[in-house]
Short mmCIF file of C-alpha atoms in Angstrom, two decimals:
data_model
loop_
_atom_site.label_atom_id
_atom_site.label_comp_id
_atom_site.label_asym_id
_atom_site.label_seq_id
_atom_site.Cartn_x
_atom_site.Cartn_y
_atom_site.Cartn_z
CA UNK A 1140 -19.84 20.41 2.40
CA UNK A 1141 -17.38 23.29 2.37
CA UNK A 1142 -14.63 24.65 4.59
CA UNK A 1143 -16.48 27.36 6.52
CA UNK A 1144 -13.42 29.65 6.37
CA UNK A 1145 -13.40 29.39 2.56
CA UNK A 1146 -17.15 29.83 2.01
CA UNK A 1147 -18.34 32.64 -0.19
CA UNK A 1148 -21.63 33.71 1.35
CA UNK A 1149 -22.64 35.96 -1.58
CA UNK A 1150 -22.13 33.04 -3.95
CA UNK A 1151 -23.94 30.67 -1.61
CA UNK A 1152 -26.83 33.07 -1.46
CA UNK A 1153 -27.01 33.39 -5.24
CA UNK A 1154 -26.85 29.64 -5.70
CA UNK A 1155 -29.39 28.91 -2.98
CA UNK A 1156 -32.52 27.04 -4.04
CA UNK A 1157 -34.46 29.28 -1.74
CA UNK A 1158 -35.64 32.35 -3.66
CA UNK A 1159 -38.35 34.97 -3.42
CA UNK A 1160 -40.18 33.85 -6.55
CA UNK A 1161 -38.43 36.35 -8.82
CA UNK A 1162 -35.29 34.28 -9.30
CA UNK A 1163 -33.30 36.35 -6.83
CA UNK A 1164 -31.81 34.51 -3.87
CA UNK A 1165 -32.90 35.75 -0.43
CA UNK A 1166 -30.40 36.52 2.33
CA UNK A 1167 -29.21 33.43 4.19
CA UNK A 1168 -30.23 32.43 7.70
CA UNK A 1169 -27.25 30.68 9.25
CA UNK A 1170 -27.71 27.95 11.92
CA UNK A 1171 -24.78 26.14 13.41
CA UNK A 1172 -22.59 24.95 16.27
CA UNK A 1173 -19.40 27.01 15.91
CA UNK A 1174 -15.96 25.44 16.67
CA UNK A 1175 -14.63 27.27 19.69
CA UNK A 1176 -11.18 27.92 18.23
CA UNK A 1177 -12.47 29.81 15.15
CA UNK A 1178 -15.66 31.33 16.54
CA UNK A 1179 -14.53 34.94 16.12
CA UNK A 1180 -13.30 34.40 12.56
CA UNK A 1181 -16.62 32.89 11.48
CA UNK A 1182 -18.63 35.63 13.11
CA UNK A 1183 -16.59 38.40 11.52
CA UNK A 1184 -16.98 36.65 8.15
CA UNK A 1185 -20.79 36.58 8.62
CA UNK A 1186 -20.80 40.26 9.67
CA UNK A 1187 -18.83 41.20 6.55
CA UNK A 1188 -21.16 39.12 4.38
CA UNK A 1189 -24.25 40.79 5.89
CA UNK A 1190 -23.39 44.10 4.23
CA UNK A 1191 -22.06 42.63 0.97
CA UNK A 1192 -25.07 42.24 -1.29
CA UNK A 1193 -27.14 41.76 1.87
CA UNK A 1194 -26.48 38.05 1.59
CA UNK A 1195 -26.69 37.08 5.29
CA UNK A 1196 -29.85 37.97 7.17
CA UNK A 1197 -29.30 36.29 10.54
CA UNK A 1198 -27.30 33.71 12.46
CA UNK A 1199 -28.47 31.45 15.26
CA UNK A 1200 -25.36 29.75 16.62
CA UNK A 1201 -23.88 28.03 19.64
CA UNK A 1202 -20.49 29.14 20.95
CA UNK A 1203 -18.42 29.25 24.11
CA UNK A 1204 -20.39 30.95 26.88
CA UNK A 1205 -17.68 33.57 27.60
CA UNK A 1206 -17.60 34.67 23.96
CA UNK A 1207 -21.42 34.93 23.85
CA UNK A 1208 -21.38 37.10 26.99
CA UNK A 1209 -18.85 39.46 25.40
CA UNK A 1210 -21.02 39.86 22.27
CA UNK A 1211 -24.18 40.82 24.23
CA UNK A 1212 -22.42 42.69 27.04
CA UNK A 1213 -23.76 46.05 28.13
CA UNK A 1214 -21.65 49.12 28.57
CA UNK A 1215 -19.93 49.56 31.94
CA UNK A 1216 -19.40 45.83 32.41
CA UNK A 1217 -16.18 43.84 32.42
CA UNK A 1218 -17.31 41.75 29.42
CA UNK A 1219 -17.88 44.80 27.23
CA UNK A 1220 -15.20 45.07 24.56
CA UNK A 1221 -14.42 45.01 20.87
CA UNK A 1222 -16.73 42.08 20.12
CA UNK A 1223 -19.55 43.92 21.89
CA UNK A 1224 -19.07 47.10 19.89
CA UNK A 1225 -18.72 45.41 16.51
CA UNK A 1226 -21.67 43.04 16.76
CA UNK A 1227 -23.92 45.56 18.39
CA UNK A 1228 -23.12 47.81 15.45
CA UNK A 1229 -23.63 45.21 12.70
CA UNK A 1230 -26.51 43.32 14.32
CA UNK A 1231 -29.09 43.11 17.05
CA UNK A 1232 -27.65 40.34 19.28
CA UNK A 1233 -29.87 38.23 21.48
CA UNK A 1234 -28.74 35.84 24.20
CA UNK A 1235 -31.11 32.84 24.18
CA UNK A 1236 -29.83 30.46 26.86
CA UNK A 1237 -26.81 28.86 28.51
CA UNK A 1238 -25.90 25.29 27.61
CA UNK A 1239 -24.16 22.94 30.05
CA UNK A 1240 -21.30 20.63 28.92
CA UNK A 1241 -23.43 17.54 29.69
CA UNK A 1242 -25.51 17.95 26.52
CA UNK A 1243 -22.48 17.39 24.30
CA UNK A 1244 -20.45 14.27 23.55
CA UNK A 1245 -17.62 14.33 24.20
CA UNK A 1246 -18.19 16.89 26.89
CA UNK A 1247 -16.25 20.17 26.55
CA UNK A 1248 -14.62 21.69 29.59
CA UNK A 1249 -16.58 24.92 29.31
CA UNK A 1250 -20.21 26.10 29.14
CA UNK A 1251 -21.75 27.06 25.85
CA UNK A 1252 -24.58 29.39 24.84
CA UNK A 1253 -27.07 29.86 22.02
CA UNK A 1254 -27.25 33.39 20.65
CA UNK A 1255 -29.04 35.02 17.75
CA UNK A 1256 -27.67 37.75 15.51
CA UNK A 1257 -30.11 39.65 13.39
CA UNK A 1258 -27.95 41.67 11.02
CA UNK A 1259 -29.14 45.19 10.32
CA UNK A 1260 -28.28 45.09 6.62
CA UNK A 1261 -26.31 47.40 4.32
CA UNK A 1262 -28.61 50.47 4.43
CA UNK A 1263 -28.88 50.63 8.18
CA UNK A 1264 -25.21 49.85 8.63
CA UNK A 1265 -24.19 52.75 6.38
CA UNK A 1266 -26.40 55.01 8.45
CA UNK A 1267 -24.76 53.78 11.64
CA UNK A 1268 -21.24 54.26 10.28
CA UNK A 1269 -22.17 57.78 9.28
CA UNK A 1270 -19.29 58.17 6.86
CA UNK A 1271 -16.70 56.46 9.02
CA UNK A 1272 -14.51 53.77 7.37
CA UNK A 1273 -14.52 50.39 9.17
CA UNK A 1274 -10.72 50.35 9.23
CA UNK A 1275 -10.75 53.65 11.11
CA UNK A 1276 -13.15 52.32 13.74
CA UNK A 1277 -11.08 49.16 14.03
CA UNK A 1278 -7.97 51.26 14.77
CA UNK A 1279 -9.75 53.26 17.50
CA UNK A 1280 -11.26 50.17 19.09
CA UNK A 1281 -7.93 48.35 19.16
CA UNK A 1282 -6.11 51.34 20.61
CA UNK A 1283 -8.64 52.13 23.35
CA UNK A 1284 -9.44 48.60 24.50
CA UNK A 1285 -5.80 47.56 24.64
CA UNK A 1286 -5.54 50.09 27.46
CA UNK A 1287 -9.04 49.85 28.79
CA UNK A 1288 -8.07 51.14 32.25
CA UNK A 1289 -7.06 54.49 30.73
CA UNK A 1290 -9.49 57.15 29.58
CA UNK A 1291 -10.11 57.36 25.83
CA UNK A 1292 -8.74 60.87 25.80
CA UNK A 1293 -5.32 59.65 26.86
CA UNK A 1294 -5.17 56.76 24.44
CA UNK A 1295 -6.46 58.83 21.50
CA UNK A 1296 -3.89 61.56 22.12
CA UNK A 1297 -1.15 59.00 21.48
CA UNK A 1298 -2.95 57.60 18.42
CA UNK A 1299 -3.42 61.05 16.87
CA UNK A 1300 0.25 61.91 17.46
CA UNK A 1301 1.20 58.67 15.67
CA UNK A 1302 -1.16 59.31 12.79
CA UNK A 1303 -0.36 62.96 12.21
CA UNK A 1304 3.23 63.11 13.50
CA UNK A 1305 2.32 66.36 15.25
CA UNK A 1306 4.79 68.49 17.17
CA UNK A 1307 2.06 69.98 19.26
CA UNK A 1308 1.94 69.65 22.98
CA UNK A 1309 0.23 66.44 24.08
CA UNK A 1310 -2.57 68.29 25.87
CA UNK A 1311 -3.36 70.28 22.68
CA UNK A 1312 -3.53 67.29 20.33
CA UNK A 1313 -7.11 66.38 21.27
CA UNK A 1314 -8.29 69.86 22.27
CA UNK A 1315 -11.47 69.65 20.22
CA UNK A 1316 -15.10 70.05 21.06
CA UNK A 1317 -17.31 66.96 20.96
CA UNK A 1318 -18.63 66.57 17.38
CA UNK A 1319 -22.34 66.81 16.78
CA UNK A 1320 -24.13 64.41 14.44
CA UNK A 1321 -26.48 65.71 11.80
CA UNK A 1322 -28.97 62.97 12.65
CA UNK A 1323 -30.67 64.00 15.87
CA UNK A 1324 -31.80 60.43 16.48
CA UNK A 1325 -28.22 59.15 16.68
CA UNK A 1326 -26.48 59.02 20.02
CA UNK A 1327 -24.31 62.06 20.72
CA UNK A 1328 -21.04 61.86 22.60
CA UNK A 1329 -21.32 62.87 26.25
CA UNK A 1330 -19.82 66.25 27.06
CA UNK A 1331 -17.02 64.67 29.15
CA UNK A 1332 -16.31 61.81 26.67
CA UNK A 1333 -12.55 62.18 26.82
CA UNK A 1334 -12.65 61.28 30.50
CA UNK A 1335 -14.58 58.11 29.91
CA UNK A 1336 -13.04 54.63 29.79
CA UNK A 1337 -13.80 52.58 26.63
CA UNK A 1338 -16.30 50.28 28.29
CA UNK A 1339 -18.47 53.32 29.08
CA UNK A 1340 -19.11 54.17 25.43
CA UNK A 1341 -21.74 52.57 23.21
CA UNK A 1342 -21.11 51.26 19.70
CA UNK A 1343 -22.66 54.39 18.09
CA UNK A 1344 -20.65 56.62 20.37
CA UNK A 1345 -17.45 54.88 19.26
CA UNK A 1346 -18.40 55.61 15.66
CA UNK A 1347 -18.98 59.29 16.45
CA UNK A 1348 -15.72 59.49 18.35
CA UNK A 1349 -13.91 57.99 15.33
CA UNK A 1350 -15.57 60.49 13.00
#
């Protein structure tokens, strides 16, 4: 037994008795009932571990229903937010079913849900990030979703002025053409992307906007 917040998943994977016959530990498949008050921290730790030595393959976990709905939320919905973008970038999330309070003892005051996260792995994740640093994407997500009723163009103008301390007129700060990805299979930003609200952009479109 270990403190889940102190667990080293790469080390756990290497020390696992399960191996592929060549002495190398296989990625872990995590199954658990997550404490509501640290659900996000655990999920982010698993996401980080999934691209470090490819040591976490998947997670099948129960959590508060509202958190689950934010993870699997589609664009253009009120539940779509930072959790949606991050976990739809790092994994293929799947909502299995809703769980009523009556199946637990003692009964919680909220509904729960079982979801599955199949992490895409380091190679695919690097392709999805397309050269963008996670810290850069994190800054863009935080800035845009903190003011989710504003268009991304307006919020990014302020961010760029803060980052570059520019003296240019505000309307000129983001006067750029939508960037085009080298990979034709990757989602391109819509032509009017600056007029979109954050919940209208997919995870890959957020990456491209950051780039």
